[in-house]
Coordinates of C-alpha atoms and ligand atoms in Angstrom, one line a residue:
M13 CA 103.7 105.6 94.6
C14 CA 102.4 107.9 91.7
G15 CA 99.8 106.5 89.4
I16 CA 99.0 108.0 86.3
V17 CA 96.1 107.3 83.9
G18 CA 94.5 108.8 80.6
Y19 CA 91.5 108.2 78.8
L20 CA 90.1 109.1 75.2
G21 CA 87.0 107.8 74.1
N22 CA 82.9 108.4 73.9
K23 CA 82.3 108.3 77.7
N24 CA 82.7 111.2 79.9
A25 CA 86.5 111.1 81.0
V26 CA 85.9 112.4 84.4
P27 CA 84.3 109.5 85.8
V28 CA 86.3 107.1 84.1
L29 CA 89.5 108.9 85.2
M30 CA 88.3 108.9 88.7
Q31 CA 87.5 105.4 88.6
G32 CA 91.1 104.6 87.5
L33 CA 92.5 106.8 90.1
K34 CA 90.6 104.9 92.7
Q35 CA 91.9 101.4 91.3
L36 CA 95.4 102.9 91.6
E37 CA 94.6 104.3 95.2
Y38 CA 95.9 101.1 96.8
R39 CA 99.8 102.2 95.3
G40 CA 99.8 105.1 98.0
Y41 CA 99.5 108.8 97.6
D42 CA 99.1 111.8 99.1
S43 CA 97.3 114.3 96.7
S44 CA 95.7 113.6 93.2
G45 CA 94.2 115.6 90.2
I46 CA 92.7 115.3 87.0
G47 CA 92.9 117.5 83.6
I48 CA 90.7 117.6 80.8
I49 CA 90.0 119.6 78.0
H50 CA 86.6 121.5 78.7
R51 CA 84.9 124.2 76.8
K52 CA 88.0 124.3 74.5
K53 CA 90.3 125.0 77.6
L54 CA 92.7 122.7 79.6
K55 CA 90.9 122.5 82.9
I56 CA 92.6 121.1 86.0
V57 CA 91.2 120.2 89.3
K58 CA 93.7 119.0 92.2
E59 CA 93.6 118.5 95.7
K60 CA 96.0 117.2 98.5
G61 CA 94.9 114.1 100.8
K62 CA 92.4 111.4 99.9
L63 CA 90.5 111.1 96.4
D64 CA 87.1 111.9 98.1
Q65 CA 88.6 115.4 98.7
L66 CA 89.4 115.7 94.9
E67 CA 85.8 114.2 94.2
R68 CA 84.3 116.9 96.1
K69 CA 86.1 119.6 94.4
L70 CA 84.9 118.3 91.0
S71 CA 81.7 119.9 89.6
N72 CA 79.2 117.5 88.8
N73 CA 78.4 119.0 85.3
L74 CA 82.2 118.5 84.3
S75 CA 82.5 116.5 81.0
A76 CA 85.4 115.7 78.4
Q77 CA 86.2 113.2 75.9
A78 CA 89.7 113.2 76.8
G79 CA 91.7 113.6 80.2
I80 CA 94.7 112.6 82.1
A81 CA 94.9 112.2 85.8
H82 CA 97.3 111.3 88.6
T83 CA 97.8 110.3 92.3
R84 CA 100.9 112.0 93.7
W85 CA 103.7 110.5 96.1
A86 CA 105.7 113.6 97.0
T87 CA 109.3 113.4 96.1
H88 CA 110.4 117.0 95.2
G89 CA 108.3 119.6 96.8
G90 CA 105.9 119.2 99.8
V91 CA 102.4 117.6 100.0
T92 CA 100.5 120.9 98.7
T93 CA 97.6 121.2 95.8
E94 CA 100.3 123.3 94.1
N95 CA 102.5 120.6 93.7
A96 CA 99.9 118.0 92.8
H97 CA 99.7 117.1 89.2
P98 CA 98.5 117.6 86.2
H99 CA 101.1 120.5 85.7
V100 CA 100.2 123.1 83.2
G101 CA 102.9 124.9 80.5
P102 CA 103.0 128.7 81.0
G103 CA 100.6 129.2 78.0
G104 CA 98.0 126.9 79.0
K105 CA 98.6 124.8 76.0
V106 CA 99.9 121.7 77.6
I107 CA 99.5 119.8 80.6
I108 CA 101.4 116.7 81.9
V109 CA 101.3 114.3 84.5
H110 CA 104.3 112.3 85.6
N111 CA 105.5 109.2 87.3
G112 CA 109.2 109.0 88.2
I113 CA 111.9 111.5 88.9
I114 CA 113.7 113.9 86.6
D115 CA 117.2 114.0 87.8
N116 CA 118.4 117.1 86.0
Y117 CA 115.4 119.4 86.7
S118 CA 117.2 121.7 88.7
T119 CA 119.3 122.8 85.5
L120 CA 116.6 122.6 83.4
K121 CA 114.5 124.9 85.6
E122 CA 117.2 127.4 86.2
N123 CA 117.9 127.8 82.3
L124 CA 113.9 127.9 81.5
K125 CA 113.7 130.6 84.4
K126 CA 116.3 132.5 82.8
E127 CA 114.3 132.8 79.7
G128 CA 111.5 134.4 81.9
R129 CA 109.5 131.4 82.5
V130 CA 107.4 131.3 85.9
F131 CA 107.1 128.3 87.6
L132 CA 104.1 127.3 89.9
S133 CA 105.1 124.4 91.8
D134 CA 108.3 123.0 93.7
T135 CA 108.3 119.6 91.7
D136 CA 110.7 118.3 89.1
S137 CA 107.8 117.4 87.1
E138 CA 106.6 120.9 86.0
V139 CA 110.1 121.4 83.9
V140 CA 108.7 118.8 81.4
A141 CA 105.2 121.1 80.6
H142 CA 107.4 124.1 80.1
L143 CA 109.9 122.3 78.0
V144 CA 107.2 120.7 75.6
E145 CA 105.2 124.1 75.6
K146 CA 108.7 125.8 74.5
Y147 CA 108.7 123.6 71.5
I148 CA 105.0 123.3 70.8
D149 CA 105.2 125.2 67.4
L150 CA 107.0 121.9 66.2
G151 CA 103.5 120.2 66.7
P152 CA 102.9 118.1 69.7
E153 CA 104.7 114.8 68.8
Q154 CA 107.9 116.9 67.8
A155 CA 107.5 118.9 71.1
V156 CA 107.3 116.2 73.4
S157 CA 110.4 114.3 71.4
K158 CA 112.5 117.5 71.9
A159 CA 111.4 118.0 75.4
L160 CA 112.3 114.1 76.2
S161 CA 115.8 114.6 74.7
F162 CA 116.6 116.8 77.6
L163 CA 115.3 114.8 80.4
N164 CA 117.8 112.7 82.7
G165 CA 115.9 110.4 84.8
T166 CA 112.8 108.1 85.1
Y167 CA 109.5 109.0 83.7
G168 CA 106.0 107.6 82.7
L169 CA 104.4 110.7 81.2
L170 CA 101.1 111.7 79.5
F171 CA 100.6 115.0 77.8
L172 CA 97.3 116.4 76.9
F173 CA 97.3 119.4 74.1
R174 CA 94.5 122.3 74.1
D175 CA 94.6 122.7 70.6
H176 CA 94.4 118.7 69.8
P177 CA 91.5 117.5 71.9
Q178 CA 91.6 113.9 70.3
L179 CA 95.2 113.3 71.2
I180 CA 97.1 111.9 74.3
I181 CA 101.0 111.5 74.0
A182 CA 102.4 109.1 76.5
A183 CA 106.3 108.2 77.1
R184 CA 108.4 105.8 79.2
N185 CA 111.6 105.6 80.6
G186 CA 112.0 103.5 83.7
S187 CA 108.7 104.0 85.2
P188 CA 105.8 101.6 84.2
L189 CA 103.2 102.3 81.1
V190 CA 100.5 100.0 79.7
I191 CA 98.2 100.8 77.1
G192 CA 94.7 99.6 77.0
I193 CA 92.7 99.2 74.0
G194 CA 88.8 99.2 74.2
K195 CA 86.2 99.7 71.7
D196 CA 86.4 103.1 70.2
E197 CA 88.3 104.2 73.4
M198 CA 91.9 103.9 74.7
F199 CA 93.5 104.1 78.2
V200 CA 96.9 104.5 79.2
A201 CA 98.2 104.2 82.6
S202 CA 101.0 103.2 84.9
D203 CA 99.1 100.0 85.9
A204 CA 96.8 98.0 84.0
M205 CA 94.5 97.9 87.1
A206 CA 93.3 101.5 86.1
F207 CA 91.4 100.3 83.3
A208 CA 90.0 97.0 84.7
G209 CA 86.6 96.3 84.1
Y210 CA 86.9 98.6 80.8
T211 CA 89.3 96.5 78.6
Q212 CA 91.7 93.1 79.0
N213 CA 93.6 94.2 75.7
A214 CA 96.8 95.7 76.5
I215 CA 100.1 96.8 75.4
F216 CA 103.2 97.2 77.5
V217 CA 105.3 100.2 76.5
D218 CA 108.9 99.8 77.0
D219 CA 111.7 102.1 77.9
G220 CA 112.4 104.5 75.3
E221 CA 109.3 104.3 73.6
M222 CA 106.7 107.1 73.0
V223 CA 102.9 106.6 72.5
V224 CA 100.6 108.7 70.3
L225 CA 97.0 108.1 70.9
S226 CA 93.7 109.1 69.3
Q227 CA 90.3 107.4 70.1
N228 CA 90.8 104.4 67.6
E229 CA 94.3 104.4 66.9
Y230 CA 97.9 104.1 68.6
R231 CA 101.3 104.7 67.4
I232 CA 104.5 103.4 69.4
I233 CA 107.6 104.9 68.3
N234 CA 111.3 103.7 69.4
R235 CA 114.1 105.7 70.2
Q236 CA 115.2 105.4 66.8
N237 CA 112.0 107.3 66.0
N238 CA 110.8 104.4 63.9
V239 CA 107.1 103.0 64.4
I240 CA 106.9 99.6 65.9
D241 CA 104.4 97.0 66.1
K242 CA 103.9 95.4 69.6
N243 CA 101.7 92.2 70.5
I244 CA 98.4 92.9 72.2
E245 CA 98.2 90.7 75.1
E246 CA 95.1 89.8 76.7
L247 CA 95.2 90.5 80.6
T248 CA 93.3 88.7 83.3
I249 CA 93.1 91.8 85.3
E250 CA 91.0 91.2 88.4
S251 CA 87.6 92.8 88.1
G252 CA 89.2 95.9 89.6
R253 CA 86.7 96.7 92.2
H254 CA 88.2 95.4 95.3
S255 CA 86.3 94.5 98.2
K256 CA 87.3 94.1 101.9
E257 CA 84.4 91.7 102.2
N258 CA 83.6 91.3 105.7
Y259 CA 87.1 92.2 107.0
A260 CA 87.8 95.5 108.5
H261 CA 91.1 95.9 106.3
Y262 CA 92.7 94.6 103.4
L263 CA 95.5 93.7 105.2
L264 CA 93.3 91.3 107.7
K265 CA 91.7 89.9 104.3
E266 CA 95.0 89.2 102.9
I267 CA 96.6 87.6 105.9
H268 CA 93.4 85.4 106.1
E269 CA 93.6 84.7 102.3
Q270 CA 97.0 82.9 102.8
P271 CA 95.8 79.2 103.0
E272 CA 94.3 79.8 99.5
S273 CA 97.0 82.0 98.1
V274 CA 99.9 79.3 99.6
F275 CA 97.9 76.6 97.8
R276 CA 97.7 78.4 94.5
A277 CA 101.5 79.2 94.7
M278 CA 101.6 75.1 94.7
G279 CA 99.4 75.5 91.6
R280 CA 96.8 74.0 93.7
G281 CA 99.0 71.0 93.9
G282 CA 99.8 70.8 90.3
R283 CA 103.3 72.3 90.8
L284 CA 104.0 69.3 93.3
L285 CA 105.2 65.7 92.1
P286 CA 104.5 63.4 94.8
D287 CA 105.8 60.4 93.3
F288 CA 109.2 61.9 92.7
G289 CA 109.3 64.1 95.7
T290 CA 109.8 67.1 93.9
S291 CA 108.2 70.2 92.3
L292 CA 107.8 71.4 88.8
L293 CA 108.1 75.0 88.1
G294 CA 107.4 75.8 84.3
G295 CA 108.6 79.4 82.9
L296 CA 112.2 79.1 84.5
N297 CA 113.5 78.5 80.8
M298 CA 115.9 76.0 82.1
E299 CA 116.6 72.4 81.7
K300 CA 116.9 70.4 84.8
R301 CA 120.7 69.6 83.3
D302 CA 121.1 73.3 83.5
F303 CA 120.9 73.1 87.4
F304 CA 124.3 71.0 87.4
D305 CA 125.9 74.2 86.4
I306 CA 124.8 76.3 89.1
R307 CA 127.5 77.4 91.4
K308 CA 125.9 80.1 93.3
I309 CA 122.6 81.7 93.5
H310 CA 122.2 85.7 94.0
I311 CA 118.7 87.1 95.1
L312 CA 118.0 90.6 94.7
A313 CA 115.0 92.3 96.6
M314 CA 113.6 95.0 98.7
G315 CA 111.8 95.3 101.9
T316 CA 109.7 92.1 102.8
A317 CA 110.7 90.5 99.5
L318 CA 114.2 90.9 100.7
Y319 CA 113.4 88.8 103.8
A320 CA 111.5 86.4 101.8
G321 CA 114.9 86.1 100.2
E322 CA 116.9 85.7 103.2
L323 CA 114.6 82.7 104.1
G324 CA 115.0 81.4 100.6
K325 CA 118.9 81.2 101.3
F326 CA 118.4 79.3 104.2
I327 CA 116.1 76.8 102.3
L328 CA 117.9 76.9 99.2
E329 CA 121.2 76.2 100.8
S330 CA 119.8 73.4 102.8
L331 CA 118.4 71.4 100.0
T332 CA 120.7 72.4 97.1
R333 CA 124.0 72.8 98.8
I334 CA 124.5 76.0 96.6
P335 CA 125.8 78.9 98.2
V336 CA 123.3 81.8 98.1
E337 CA 123.8 85.5 98.4
V338 CA 121.1 88.1 99.2
S339 CA 121.5 91.6 98.2
D340 CA 119.3 94.9 98.9
A341 CA 119.0 95.5 95.4
S342 CA 119.4 99.3 96.1
E343 CA 122.6 98.6 97.4
L344 CA 123.8 96.2 94.7
C345 CA 124.1 98.8 91.5
G346 CA 126.6 101.1 93.5
T347 CA 129.0 98.4 94.4
N348 CA 129.9 97.1 90.8
P349 CA 128.4 93.7 91.3
I350 CA 130.6 90.6 90.5
V351 CA 128.7 88.5 87.9
E352 CA 130.0 85.1 87.1
K353 CA 129.0 82.7 84.5
N354 CA 127.4 80.0 86.8
T355 CA 125.3 82.4 89.1
L356 CA 121.8 82.2 89.0
F357 CA 120.3 85.7 89.8
I358 CA 116.8 85.8 91.1
A359 CA 115.0 89.1 91.7
L360 CA 112.0 88.5 93.9
S361 CA 109.3 91.5 93.8
Q362 CA 105.5 91.4 94.3
S363 CA 104.7 94.5 92.1
G364 CA 107.4 93.8 89.7
E365 CA 107.7 97.6 89.4
T366 CA 110.2 98.2 92.1
R367 CA 112.7 100.7 90.7
D368 CA 115.7 99.3 92.9
T369 CA 115.1 96.1 91.9
I370 CA 114.7 96.7 88.3
G371 CA 118.0 99.0 88.5
A372 CA 119.8 96.0 89.7
I373 CA 118.4 93.7 87.4
Q374 CA 119.7 96.0 84.4
E375 CA 123.1 96.3 86.0
I376 CA 123.5 92.4 86.1
Q377 CA 122.0 91.9 82.7
Q378 CA 124.3 94.5 81.2
K379 CA 127.1 92.4 82.6
G380 CA 126.0 89.2 80.8
G381 CA 124.2 87.8 84.1
R382 CA 121.2 85.4 83.8
V383 CA 118.3 86.6 86.0
L384 CA 115.2 85.0 86.8
G385 CA 112.1 86.6 88.3
I386 CA 109.7 85.7 91.1
V387 CA 106.7 88.0 90.8
N388 CA 103.3 88.7 91.8
S389 CA 102.2 91.1 89.2
V390 CA 101.5 89.5 85.8
G391 CA 103.0 91.4 82.9
S392 CA 105.0 93.8 85.1
T393 CA 108.4 95.1 84.0
V394 CA 110.5 92.4 86.3
A395 CA 108.2 90.0 84.7
R396 CA 108.9 90.9 81.1
M397 CA 112.6 91.9 81.7
T398 CA 113.9 88.6 83.3
E399 CA 114.9 85.7 81.2
G400 CA 112.6 83.2 82.8
G401 CA 110.6 82.9 86.1
V402 CA 107.4 82.0 88.3
Y403 CA 104.4 84.0 89.2
I404 CA 103.7 83.6 92.6
H405 CA 99.9 83.7 92.3
A406 CA 99.2 85.7 95.4
G407 CA 96.4 87.5 93.9
S408 CA 96.0 91.3 94.1
E409 CA 97.8 92.6 97.3
I410 CA 95.7 95.9 98.1
S411 CA 97.3 96.8 101.7
V412 CA 100.6 98.7 101.7
A413 CA 102.2 96.3 103.9
S414 CA 103.0 93.0 102.1
T415 CA 101.7 89.7 103.8
K416 CA 100.4 87.1 101.3
A417 CA 103.1 88.1 98.7
F418 CA 105.8 87.2 101.3
S419 CA 104.6 83.8 102.1
N420 CA 103.9 83.0 98.4
Q421 CA 107.5 84.1 97.7
V422 CA 108.7 81.9 100.1
T423 CA 106.5 78.9 98.9
I424 CA 108.0 79.5 95.7
L425 CA 111.6 79.6 96.8
S426 CA 110.8 76.3 98.6
L427 CA 109.4 74.9 95.5
L428 CA 112.5 76.0 93.7
A429 CA 114.8 74.8 96.3
L430 CA 113.0 71.2 96.2
M431 CA 113.3 71.1 92.3
I432 CA 117.0 71.8 91.9
G433 CA 117.9 70.0 95.5
R434 CA 116.3 66.8 93.9
T435 CA 118.6 66.9 90.8
R436 CA 121.5 67.4 93.2
D437 CA 121.6 66.7 96.8
I438 CA 118.3 65.4 98.4
S439 CA 117.1 61.7 98.5
L440 CA 113.5 60.8 97.1
S441 CA 112.3 59.9 100.7
R442 CA 113.2 63.4 101.8
G443 CA 112.0 64.9 98.6
K444 CA 108.8 62.9 99.5
E445 CA 108.6 64.4 103.2
L446 CA 108.8 68.0 102.0
V447 CA 106.4 67.5 99.4
E448 CA 103.9 66.2 102.1
E449 CA 104.7 69.1 104.5
L450 CA 104.0 71.5 101.9
K451 CA 100.8 69.9 100.9
N452 CA 100.0 70.4 104.8
L453 CA 100.8 74.0 105.1
P454 CA 97.4 75.7 104.0
G455 CA 95.7 73.6 106.6
K456 CA 98.1 74.7 109.3
I457 CA 98.0 78.2 108.6
Q458 CA 94.1 78.0 108.5
S459 CA 94.4 76.4 112.1
I460 CA 96.5 79.5 113.3
L461 CA 93.9 81.8 111.7
D462 CA 91.4 80.0 113.5
R463 CA 93.0 81.1 116.9
E464 CA 93.3 84.8 116.0
D465 CA 91.7 85.8 119.4
E466 CA 94.9 84.6 121.3
I467 CA 96.8 87.2 119.4
K468 CA 94.4 90.0 120.3
I469 CA 95.6 89.4 123.7
M470 CA 99.2 89.6 123.0
A471 CA 98.9 93.0 121.0
K472 CA 97.7 94.4 124.2
R473 CA 101.3 93.8 125.7
L474 CA 102.8 95.9 122.7
K475 CA 100.5 98.9 122.1
G476 CA 101.5 100.8 125.0
H477 CA 105.2 100.6 124.0
S478 CA 107.3 102.8 121.9
S479 CA 110.1 100.3 121.0
V480 CA 110.1 96.6 120.5
L481 CA 112.8 94.0 119.9
Y482 CA 112.3 90.8 117.4
L483 CA 114.8 88.0 118.1
G484 CA 115.3 84.8 116.7
R485 CA 118.3 82.5 115.2
G486 CA 119.0 81.1 112.1
I487 CA 115.8 81.0 109.8
N488 CA 113.9 82.3 112.9
H489 CA 116.1 85.7 112.4
A490 CA 114.6 86.1 108.9
I491 CA 111.2 86.3 110.4
A492 CA 112.1 88.4 113.2
K493 CA 113.3 90.9 110.6
E494 CA 110.1 90.5 108.5
S495 CA 107.8 90.7 111.8
A496 CA 109.9 94.0 113.0
L497 CA 109.1 95.5 109.7
K498 CA 105.5 94.6 109.5
L499 CA 105.1 96.1 113.0
K500 CA 106.8 99.5 112.4
E501 CA 105.4 100.0 109.0
I502 CA 101.6 99.5 110.1
S503 CA 101.7 100.6 113.9
Y504 CA 104.5 103.1 113.7
I505 CA 106.1 101.4 117.0
H506 CA 110.0 101.4 116.5
A507 CA 110.9 97.8 116.2
E508 CA 114.4 96.2 115.7
A509 CA 115.1 92.8 114.9
Y510 CA 118.5 91.0 116.0
S511 CA 119.7 87.6 115.8
A512 CA 119.1 86.2 119.4
G513 CA 122.9 85.4 119.7
S514 CA 123.8 88.7 118.9
L515 CA 121.9 90.1 122.1
K516 CA 124.6 90.1 124.4
H517 CA 126.9 92.0 121.9
G518 CA 125.0 95.3 122.7
P519 CA 121.1 95.2 122.3
L520 CA 121.0 93.9 125.8
A521 CA 121.9 97.0 127.1
L522 CA 118.0 98.0 126.0
I523 CA 116.3 95.5 128.1
C524 CA 114.0 96.9 130.8
E525 CA 110.4 96.8 131.5
E526 CA 109.6 99.4 128.9
M527 CA 111.3 97.1 126.0
P528 CA 109.3 94.0 125.3
S529 CA 111.0 91.3 123.0
V530 CA 109.2 88.7 120.8
F531 CA 111.0 85.7 120.2
I532 CA 110.7 83.4 117.4
C533 CA 111.7 79.9 119.1
T534 CA 111.2 76.8 117.1
S535 CA 112.3 73.3 118.0
G536 CA 115.6 72.2 116.2
D537 CA 119.1 73.3 116.0
Y538 CA 118.7 76.5 117.8
Q539 CA 116.4 75.9 120.3
E540 CA 118.2 75.8 123.5
K541 CA 120.4 78.7 122.9
T542 CA 117.4 80.8 122.1
V543 CA 115.7 79.6 125.3
S544 CA 118.8 81.0 127.2
N545 CA 118.5 84.2 125.4
I546 CA 115.3 84.4 126.6
Q547 CA 116.1 83.7 130.2
E548 CA 118.8 86.3 129.9
V549 CA 115.8 89.0 129.1
K550 CA 113.7 87.8 132.0
A551 CA 116.6 87.8 134.2
R552 CA 116.7 91.6 133.3
G553 CA 113.2 92.6 134.0
G554 CA 112.1 92.4 130.1
K555 CA 108.7 91.1 129.0
V556 CA 108.8 88.3 126.5
L557 CA 106.3 87.4 124.0
V558 CA 107.1 84.0 122.4
I559 CA 106.1 82.4 118.8
S560 CA 107.2 78.9 119.0
N561 CA 106.2 75.4 117.5
Y562 CA 106.6 73.6 120.9
A563 CA 105.4 73.9 124.3
D564 CA 107.3 72.6 127.1
D565 CA 106.7 73.7 130.6
N566 CA 109.8 75.5 130.8
L567 CA 109.1 77.7 127.8
K568 CA 105.7 78.5 129.0
A569 CA 106.8 79.5 132.3
L570 CA 109.4 81.9 131.0
A571 CA 106.9 83.6 128.2
D572 CA 104.7 86.2 129.4
E573 CA 102.6 85.5 126.4
I574 CA 103.1 82.4 124.2
F575 CA 101.5 81.5 120.8
I576 CA 102.1 77.9 119.5
V577 CA 101.8 77.2 115.8
P578 CA 101.7 73.6 114.5
Q579 CA 104.8 71.6 114.1
S580 CA 106.2 71.4 110.5
D581 CA 109.7 70.8 109.0
E582 CA 112.1 73.1 110.2
L583 CA 112.8 74.6 107.0
L584 CA 109.0 75.4 106.0
S585 CA 108.1 76.5 109.8
P586 CA 108.6 80.4 108.9
L587 CA 105.5 80.2 106.6
L588 CA 103.6 79.2 109.9
T589 CA 105.5 81.6 112.4
V590 CA 105.2 84.6 110.4
V591 CA 101.3 84.4 110.5
P592 CA 101.1 85.3 114.2
C593 CA 103.6 87.7 113.7
Q594 CA 101.6 89.5 111.0
L595 CA 98.4 89.4 113.3
L596 CA 100.2 90.7 115.8
A597 CA 101.5 93.6 114.0
Y598 CA 97.7 94.2 112.8
Y599 CA 96.1 94.1 116.2
T600 CA 98.6 96.4 117.4
A601 CA 98.2 99.0 115.1
L602 CA 94.3 98.6 115.3
A603 CA 94.3 99.2 118.7
L604 CA 96.4 102.4 118.1
G605 CA 93.8 103.4 115.3
R606 CA 96.5 103.5 112.6
D607 CA 95.5 104.0 108.9
I608 CA 96.4 100.2 108.6
D609 CA 96.1 99.8 104.6
Q610 CA 97.7 103.0 103.9
P611 CA 100.4 103.8 106.5
R612 CA 101.8 107.1 106.1
N613 CA 104.6 108.1 104.0
L614 CA 104.6 104.6 102.3
A615 CA 103.8 103.6 98.8
K616 CA 102.7 99.9 97.8
S617 CA 104.7 100.0 94.6
V618 CA 108.1 102.0 95.1
T619 CA 109.0 103.3 91.6
V620 CA 111.5 105.9 92.4
E621 CA 115.0 105.4 93.7
Ligands
F6R28 C1 106.5 95.9 103.2 C2 106.7 96.2 101.7 C3 107.8 96.6 101.1 C4 107.9 95.8 99.9 C5 109.2 96.3 99.0 C6 109.2 95.5 97.7 O1 105.5 95.2 103.8 O2 105.6 95.8 101.3 O3 108.8 96.6 102.0 O4 108.2 94.5 100.0 O5 109.0 97.7 98.6 O6 108.2 95.3 96.9 P1 108.1 94.4 95.6 O7 107.7 93.1 96.2 O8 106.9 94.9 94.9 O9 109.3 94.8 95.0

């Protein structure tokens, strides 16, 4: 979603900002722009489409020591050059870039129009430039403060002033913002990735704070108008310049990284305690004895993370015997959630910046609930706002569709279930068995990836269809949901997941030759019933692709295509069955020539509600 970056320093700001935007490109966007002070005037260059279109529009001799830049993901107003940021105040004295949504923009705009102000875009953001300029005679800092006092909504905002070329002001409310402190240069961005390669020293800005930046100094001012001290953190930002290596897409690379990333989630084995048949997760800020008090676990997440949470429910309930609820975070706030003393809330998020998840955490925390974060992005908002938590260590996930983060989230939930479960319900021998199974996972995932060609054949079966059903029972139902999401988001084929048991209650009417079904059918409790469901589909002329972990002749005869993953403990089997499903989505999308890493309309990090 929108990315913002600002720079002040001795280097030419234009290439530094362009590099920053490229580092943020993975978040998804539809237009971009850059604003600098050039020959004592504010100059804006913006364009819809990809960054190379913006780059073509920038003349080579453009230079400046300060500038702000933006990648836009349209919310208010279509994808046009006029709606791209930066936006300028009517007198050309200030430009702004904005990440977030100004909820009361239409009232503000109407009032400003009545004062004779003319707007150039359909965005909510432009009102901010108008407001600051309205009060500019108070001086930049006061003008920004005054403008912010009118805003309802979320923002990460950067301001650049024509008459103060050595100054950038930034403000945050609900959208991420981080300052990067270099030698004789300052950065400010929505994501530290934007200044990777320049500096590792960062300060995370919190809600209600305003930052006044010059080349060598920064001042952070809180809501009460006091200047505050904040810690400078040394980040380990991956060297920024991402590479697909020999892979055609980041998505394929990330799918292939799973043996290594799952191993990292297990702390390269260090988070497992084989002798005690348990795991050890630091950072929870909980003693083992605190586990006895947990009466309920409530997981909050969105999208793929939500499905990881649904799998987590099975694993946690099975190993801890504690009831687990999983909530779509976007729905939770509106429902006045019940927060009880002995409920442990867990927020799952790859980016740690998902607005809906953050909103749910805030609602629970203000009711006194305790929330742990299971997060990939180090230092992200969710990581900082939760009382404790675990990093999943998936590494940078660049492709918009989440794959390795999903596997790492499920791995961490499994480790957590094992850790809590061993204090309550499960025996040493069962614990040891699970530790052994966990240790074997990376190798088993690799063996699936080595048979990738089999999936290419399966993908040929899907690419000509406009709709696909994904079906599974129990733990496999959650995998069906995640796999359907993956197919629809990268191939644009409509895909729907149902529990195989619900097939006869409606969806069976859809079955015909044009509607293929993908069944996740593993050995164990649900095996026989799922096979019966496959038979029902075949009896009605439906084509069936099966992802399984056992192969008997009956199943092979029923399936039009079958892919067998290695055997594992049933609770951990989703970490294997998901891999062919990810590859199936990838190769179907590839056959259809889709923009796999940046699917249309989607953003990597959903920072608006
Ligand atoms: C799907 C996908 C999204 C995210 C969702 C939550 O492939 O990537 O559904 O899972 O937007 O994002 P995070 O995990 O960053 O909170």
